[in-house]
Backbone as XML, in Angstrom:
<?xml version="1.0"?>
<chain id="A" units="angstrom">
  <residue number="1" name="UNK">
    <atom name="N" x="0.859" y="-1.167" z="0.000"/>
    <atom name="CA" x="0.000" y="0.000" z="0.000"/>
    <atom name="C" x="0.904" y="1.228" z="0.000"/>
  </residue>
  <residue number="2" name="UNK">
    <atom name="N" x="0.839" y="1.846" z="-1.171"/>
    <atom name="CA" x="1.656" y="3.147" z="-0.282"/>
    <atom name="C" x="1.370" y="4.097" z="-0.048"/>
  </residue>
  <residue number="3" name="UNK">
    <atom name="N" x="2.052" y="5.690" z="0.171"/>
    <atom name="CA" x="1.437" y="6.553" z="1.111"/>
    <atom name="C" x="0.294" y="6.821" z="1.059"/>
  </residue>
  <residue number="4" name="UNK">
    <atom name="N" x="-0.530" y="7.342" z="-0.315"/>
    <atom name="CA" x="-1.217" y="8.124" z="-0.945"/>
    <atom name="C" x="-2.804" y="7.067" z="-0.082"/>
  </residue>
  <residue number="5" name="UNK">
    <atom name="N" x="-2.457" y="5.835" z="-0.902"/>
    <atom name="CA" x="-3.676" y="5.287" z="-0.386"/>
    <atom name="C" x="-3.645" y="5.072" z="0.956"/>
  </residue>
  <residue number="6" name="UNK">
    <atom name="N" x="-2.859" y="4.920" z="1.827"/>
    <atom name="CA" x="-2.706" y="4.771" z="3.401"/>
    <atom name="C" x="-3.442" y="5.887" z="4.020"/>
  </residue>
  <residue number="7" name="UNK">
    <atom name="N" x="-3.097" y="7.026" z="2.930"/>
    <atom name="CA" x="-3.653" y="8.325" z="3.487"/>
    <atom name="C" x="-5.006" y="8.391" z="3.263"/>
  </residue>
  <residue number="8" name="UNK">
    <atom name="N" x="-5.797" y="7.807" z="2.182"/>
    <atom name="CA" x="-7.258" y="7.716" z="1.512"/>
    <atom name="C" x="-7.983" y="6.917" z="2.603"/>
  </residue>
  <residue number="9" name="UNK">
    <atom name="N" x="-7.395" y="5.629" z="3.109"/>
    <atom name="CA" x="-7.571" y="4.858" z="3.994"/>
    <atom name="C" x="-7.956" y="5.442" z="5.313"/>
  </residue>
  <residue number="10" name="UNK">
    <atom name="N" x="-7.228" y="6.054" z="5.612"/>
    <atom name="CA" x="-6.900" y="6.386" z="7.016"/>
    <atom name="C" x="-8.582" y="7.614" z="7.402"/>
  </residue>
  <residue number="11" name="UNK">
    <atom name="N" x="-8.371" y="8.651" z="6.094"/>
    <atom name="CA" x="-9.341" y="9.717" z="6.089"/>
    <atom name="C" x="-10.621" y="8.843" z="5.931"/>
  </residue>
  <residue number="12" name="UNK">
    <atom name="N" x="-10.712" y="7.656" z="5.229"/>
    <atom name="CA" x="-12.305" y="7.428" z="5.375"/>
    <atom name="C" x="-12.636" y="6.823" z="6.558"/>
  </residue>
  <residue number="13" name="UNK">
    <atom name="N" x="-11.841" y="6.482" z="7.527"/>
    <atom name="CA" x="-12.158" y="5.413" z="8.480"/>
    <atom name="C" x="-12.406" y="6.536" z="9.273"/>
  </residue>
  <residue number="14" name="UNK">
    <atom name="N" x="-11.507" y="7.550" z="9.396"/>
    <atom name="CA" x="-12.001" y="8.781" z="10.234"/>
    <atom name="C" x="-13.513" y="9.309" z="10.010"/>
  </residue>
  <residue number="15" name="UNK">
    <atom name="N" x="-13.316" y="9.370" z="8.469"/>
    <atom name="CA" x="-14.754" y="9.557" z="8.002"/>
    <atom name="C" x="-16.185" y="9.149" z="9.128"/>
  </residue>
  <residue number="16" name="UNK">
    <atom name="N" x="-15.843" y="7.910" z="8.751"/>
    <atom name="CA" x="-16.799" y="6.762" z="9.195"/>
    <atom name="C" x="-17.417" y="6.657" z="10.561"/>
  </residue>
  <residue number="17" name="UNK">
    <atom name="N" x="-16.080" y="6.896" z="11.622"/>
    <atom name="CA" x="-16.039" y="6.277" z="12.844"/>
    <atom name="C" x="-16.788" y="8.143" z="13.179"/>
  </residue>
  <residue number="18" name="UNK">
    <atom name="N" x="-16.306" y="8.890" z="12.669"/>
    <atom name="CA" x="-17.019" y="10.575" z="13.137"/>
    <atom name="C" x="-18.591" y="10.689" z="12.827"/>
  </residue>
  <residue number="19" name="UNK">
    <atom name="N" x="-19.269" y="10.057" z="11.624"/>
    <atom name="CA" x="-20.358" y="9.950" z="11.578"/>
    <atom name="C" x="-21.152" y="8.653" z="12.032"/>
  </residue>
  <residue number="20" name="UNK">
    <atom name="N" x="-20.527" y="7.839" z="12.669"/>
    <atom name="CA" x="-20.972" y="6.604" z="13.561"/>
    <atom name="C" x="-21.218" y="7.510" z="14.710"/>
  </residue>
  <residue number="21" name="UNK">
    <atom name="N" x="-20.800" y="8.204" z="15.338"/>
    <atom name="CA" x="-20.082" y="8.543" z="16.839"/>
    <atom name="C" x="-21.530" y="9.351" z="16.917"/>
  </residue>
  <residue number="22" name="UNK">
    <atom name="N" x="-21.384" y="10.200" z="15.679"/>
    <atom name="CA" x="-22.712" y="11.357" z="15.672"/>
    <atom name="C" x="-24.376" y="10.888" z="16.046"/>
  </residue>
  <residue number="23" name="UNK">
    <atom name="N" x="-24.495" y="9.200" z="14.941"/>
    <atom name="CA" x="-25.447" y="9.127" z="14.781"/>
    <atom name="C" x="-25.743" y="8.511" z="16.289"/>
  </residue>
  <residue number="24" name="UNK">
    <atom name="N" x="-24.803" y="7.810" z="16.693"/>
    <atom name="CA" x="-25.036" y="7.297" z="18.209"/>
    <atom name="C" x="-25.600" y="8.345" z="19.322"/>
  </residue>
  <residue number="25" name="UNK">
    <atom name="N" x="-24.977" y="9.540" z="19.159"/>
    <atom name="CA" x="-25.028" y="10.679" z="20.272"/>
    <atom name="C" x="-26.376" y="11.077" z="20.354"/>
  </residue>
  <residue number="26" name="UNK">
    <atom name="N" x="-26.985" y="11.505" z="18.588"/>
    <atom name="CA" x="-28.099" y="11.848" z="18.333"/>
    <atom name="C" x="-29.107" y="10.959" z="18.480"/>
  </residue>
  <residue number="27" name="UNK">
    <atom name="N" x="-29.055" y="9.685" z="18.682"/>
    <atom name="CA" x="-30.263" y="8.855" z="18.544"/>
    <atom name="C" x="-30.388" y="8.065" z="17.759"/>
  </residue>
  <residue number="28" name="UNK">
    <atom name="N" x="-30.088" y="8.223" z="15.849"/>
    <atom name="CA" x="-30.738" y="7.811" z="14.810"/>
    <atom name="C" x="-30.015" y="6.435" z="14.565"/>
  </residue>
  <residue number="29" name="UNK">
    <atom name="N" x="-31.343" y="5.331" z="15.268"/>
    <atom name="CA" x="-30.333" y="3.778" z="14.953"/>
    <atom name="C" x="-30.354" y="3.399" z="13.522"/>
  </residue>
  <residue number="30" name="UNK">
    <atom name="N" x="-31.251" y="4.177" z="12.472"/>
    <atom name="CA" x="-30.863" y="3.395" z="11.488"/>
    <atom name="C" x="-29.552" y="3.926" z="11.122"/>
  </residue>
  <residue number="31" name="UNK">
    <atom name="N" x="-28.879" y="5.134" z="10.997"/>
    <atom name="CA" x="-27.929" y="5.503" z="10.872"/>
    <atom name="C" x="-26.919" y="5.116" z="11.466"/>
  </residue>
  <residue number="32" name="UNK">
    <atom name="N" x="-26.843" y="4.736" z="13.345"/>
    <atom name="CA" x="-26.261" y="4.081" z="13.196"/>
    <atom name="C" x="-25.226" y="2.803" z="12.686"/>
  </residue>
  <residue number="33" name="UNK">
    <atom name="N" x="-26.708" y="2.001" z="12.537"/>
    <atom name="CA" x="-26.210" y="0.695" z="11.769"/>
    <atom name="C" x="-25.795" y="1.172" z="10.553"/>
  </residue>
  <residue number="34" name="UNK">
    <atom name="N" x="-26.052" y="2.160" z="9.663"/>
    <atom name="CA" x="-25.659" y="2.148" z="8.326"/>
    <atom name="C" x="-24.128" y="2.306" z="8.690"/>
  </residue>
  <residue number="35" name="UNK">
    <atom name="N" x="-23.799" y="3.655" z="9.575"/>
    <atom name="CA" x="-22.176" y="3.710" z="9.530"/>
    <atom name="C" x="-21.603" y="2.978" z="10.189"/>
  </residue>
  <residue number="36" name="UNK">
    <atom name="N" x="-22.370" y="2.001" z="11.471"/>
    <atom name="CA" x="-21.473" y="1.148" z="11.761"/>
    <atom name="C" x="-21.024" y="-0.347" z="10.776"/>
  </residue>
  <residue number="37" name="UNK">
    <atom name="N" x="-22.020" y="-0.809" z="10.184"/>
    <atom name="CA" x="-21.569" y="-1.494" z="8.980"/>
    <atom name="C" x="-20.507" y="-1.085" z="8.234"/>
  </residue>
  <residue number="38" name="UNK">
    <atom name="N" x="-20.067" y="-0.118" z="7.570"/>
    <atom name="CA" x="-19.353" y="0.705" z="7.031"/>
    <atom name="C" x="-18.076" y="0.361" z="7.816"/>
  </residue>
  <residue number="39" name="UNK">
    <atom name="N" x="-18.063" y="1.133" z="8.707"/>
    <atom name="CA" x="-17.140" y="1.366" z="10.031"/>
    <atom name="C" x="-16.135" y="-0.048" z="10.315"/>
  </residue>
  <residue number="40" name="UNK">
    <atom name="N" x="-17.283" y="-1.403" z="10.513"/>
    <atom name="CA" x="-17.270" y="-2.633" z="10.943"/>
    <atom name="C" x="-15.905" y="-3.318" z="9.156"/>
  </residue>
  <residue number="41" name="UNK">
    <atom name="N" x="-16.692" y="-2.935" z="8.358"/>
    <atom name="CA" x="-15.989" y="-3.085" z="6.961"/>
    <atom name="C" x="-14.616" y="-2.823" z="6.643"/>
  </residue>
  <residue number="42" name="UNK">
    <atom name="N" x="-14.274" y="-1.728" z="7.275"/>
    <atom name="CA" x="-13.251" y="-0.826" z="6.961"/>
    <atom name="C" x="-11.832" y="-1.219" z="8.052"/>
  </residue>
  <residue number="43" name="UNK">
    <atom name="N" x="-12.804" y="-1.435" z="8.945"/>
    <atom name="CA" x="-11.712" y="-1.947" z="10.443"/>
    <atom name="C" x="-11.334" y="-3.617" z="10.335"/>
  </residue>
  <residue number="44" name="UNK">
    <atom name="N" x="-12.446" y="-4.018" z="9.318"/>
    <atom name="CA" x="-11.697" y="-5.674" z="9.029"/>
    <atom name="C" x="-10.629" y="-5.960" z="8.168"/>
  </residue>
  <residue number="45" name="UNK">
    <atom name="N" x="-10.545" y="-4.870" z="6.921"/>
    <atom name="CA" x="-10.010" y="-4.572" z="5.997"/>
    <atom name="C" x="-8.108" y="-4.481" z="6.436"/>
  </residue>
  <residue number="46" name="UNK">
    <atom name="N" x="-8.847" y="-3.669" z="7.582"/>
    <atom name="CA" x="-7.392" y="-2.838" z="8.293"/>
    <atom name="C" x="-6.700" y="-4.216" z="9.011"/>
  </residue>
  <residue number="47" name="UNK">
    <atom name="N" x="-7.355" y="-4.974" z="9.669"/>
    <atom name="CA" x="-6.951" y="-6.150" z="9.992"/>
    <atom name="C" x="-6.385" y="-7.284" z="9.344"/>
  </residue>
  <residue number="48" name="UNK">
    <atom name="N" x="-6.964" y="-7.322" z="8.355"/>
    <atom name="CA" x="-6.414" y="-8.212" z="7.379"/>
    <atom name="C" x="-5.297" y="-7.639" z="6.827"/>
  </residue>
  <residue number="49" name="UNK">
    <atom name="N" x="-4.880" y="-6.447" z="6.230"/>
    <atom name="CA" x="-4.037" y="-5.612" z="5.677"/>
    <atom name="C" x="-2.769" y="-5.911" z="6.593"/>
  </residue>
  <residue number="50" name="UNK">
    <atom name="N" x="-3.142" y="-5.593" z="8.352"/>
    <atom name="CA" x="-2.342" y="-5.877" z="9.048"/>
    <atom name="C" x="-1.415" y="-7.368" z="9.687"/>
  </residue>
  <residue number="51" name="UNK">
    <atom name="N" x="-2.452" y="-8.390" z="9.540"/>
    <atom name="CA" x="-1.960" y="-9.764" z="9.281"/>
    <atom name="C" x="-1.127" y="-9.958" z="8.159"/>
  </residue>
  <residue number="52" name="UNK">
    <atom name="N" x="-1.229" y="-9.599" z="7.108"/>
    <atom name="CA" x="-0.375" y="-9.763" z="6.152"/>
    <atom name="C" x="0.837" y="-8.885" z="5.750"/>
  </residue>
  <residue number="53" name="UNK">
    <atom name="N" x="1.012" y="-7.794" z="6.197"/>
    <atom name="CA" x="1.788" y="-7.239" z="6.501"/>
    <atom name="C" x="2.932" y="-8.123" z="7.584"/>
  </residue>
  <residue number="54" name="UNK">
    <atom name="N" x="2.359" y="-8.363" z="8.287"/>
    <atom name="CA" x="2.807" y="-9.179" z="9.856"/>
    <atom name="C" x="3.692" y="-9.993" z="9.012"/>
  </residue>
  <residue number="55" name="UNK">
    <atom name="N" x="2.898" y="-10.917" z="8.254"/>
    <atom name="CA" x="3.106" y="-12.435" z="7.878"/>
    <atom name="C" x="4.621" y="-12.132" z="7.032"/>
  </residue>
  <residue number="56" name="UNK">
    <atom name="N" x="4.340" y="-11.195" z="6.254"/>
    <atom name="CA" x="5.236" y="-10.843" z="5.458"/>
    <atom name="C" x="6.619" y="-10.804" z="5.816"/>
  </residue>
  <residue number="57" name="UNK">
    <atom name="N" x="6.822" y="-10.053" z="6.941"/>
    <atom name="CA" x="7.574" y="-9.058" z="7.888"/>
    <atom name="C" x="8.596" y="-10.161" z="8.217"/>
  </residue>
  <residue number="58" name="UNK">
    <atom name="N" x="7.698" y="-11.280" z="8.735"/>
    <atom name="CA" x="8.552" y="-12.537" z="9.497"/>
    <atom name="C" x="9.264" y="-13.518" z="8.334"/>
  </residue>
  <residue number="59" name="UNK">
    <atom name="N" x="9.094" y="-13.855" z="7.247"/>
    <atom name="CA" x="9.435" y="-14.565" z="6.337"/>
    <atom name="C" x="8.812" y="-15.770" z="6.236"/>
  </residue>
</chain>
């Protein structure tokens, strides 16, 4: 991955997790669930990205 998209990455998860946070504060569960799906998507992504990275790392 390199910078550019790390950086695309990084801004939508911020994205995500800021309008999750909102819809929670305010009330609106369908919104919730919409951005936490989203949210839930993006943070598995990051996990997997990060296992393999890992895997890599070690030989």
């Amino acid at each position: 991955m390199i910078k550019q998209q790390f950086y695309v990455f990084m801004l939508g998860t911020v994205f995500y997790a800021w309008f999750f946070a909102d819809a929670i504060l305010s009330g609106h569960l369908f919104l919730t669930g919409f951005w936490g799906v989203l949210l839930i998507r993006k943070l598995m992504l990051a996990y997997k990205a990060d296992r393999w990275l890992r895997k890599i790392e070690k030989g």
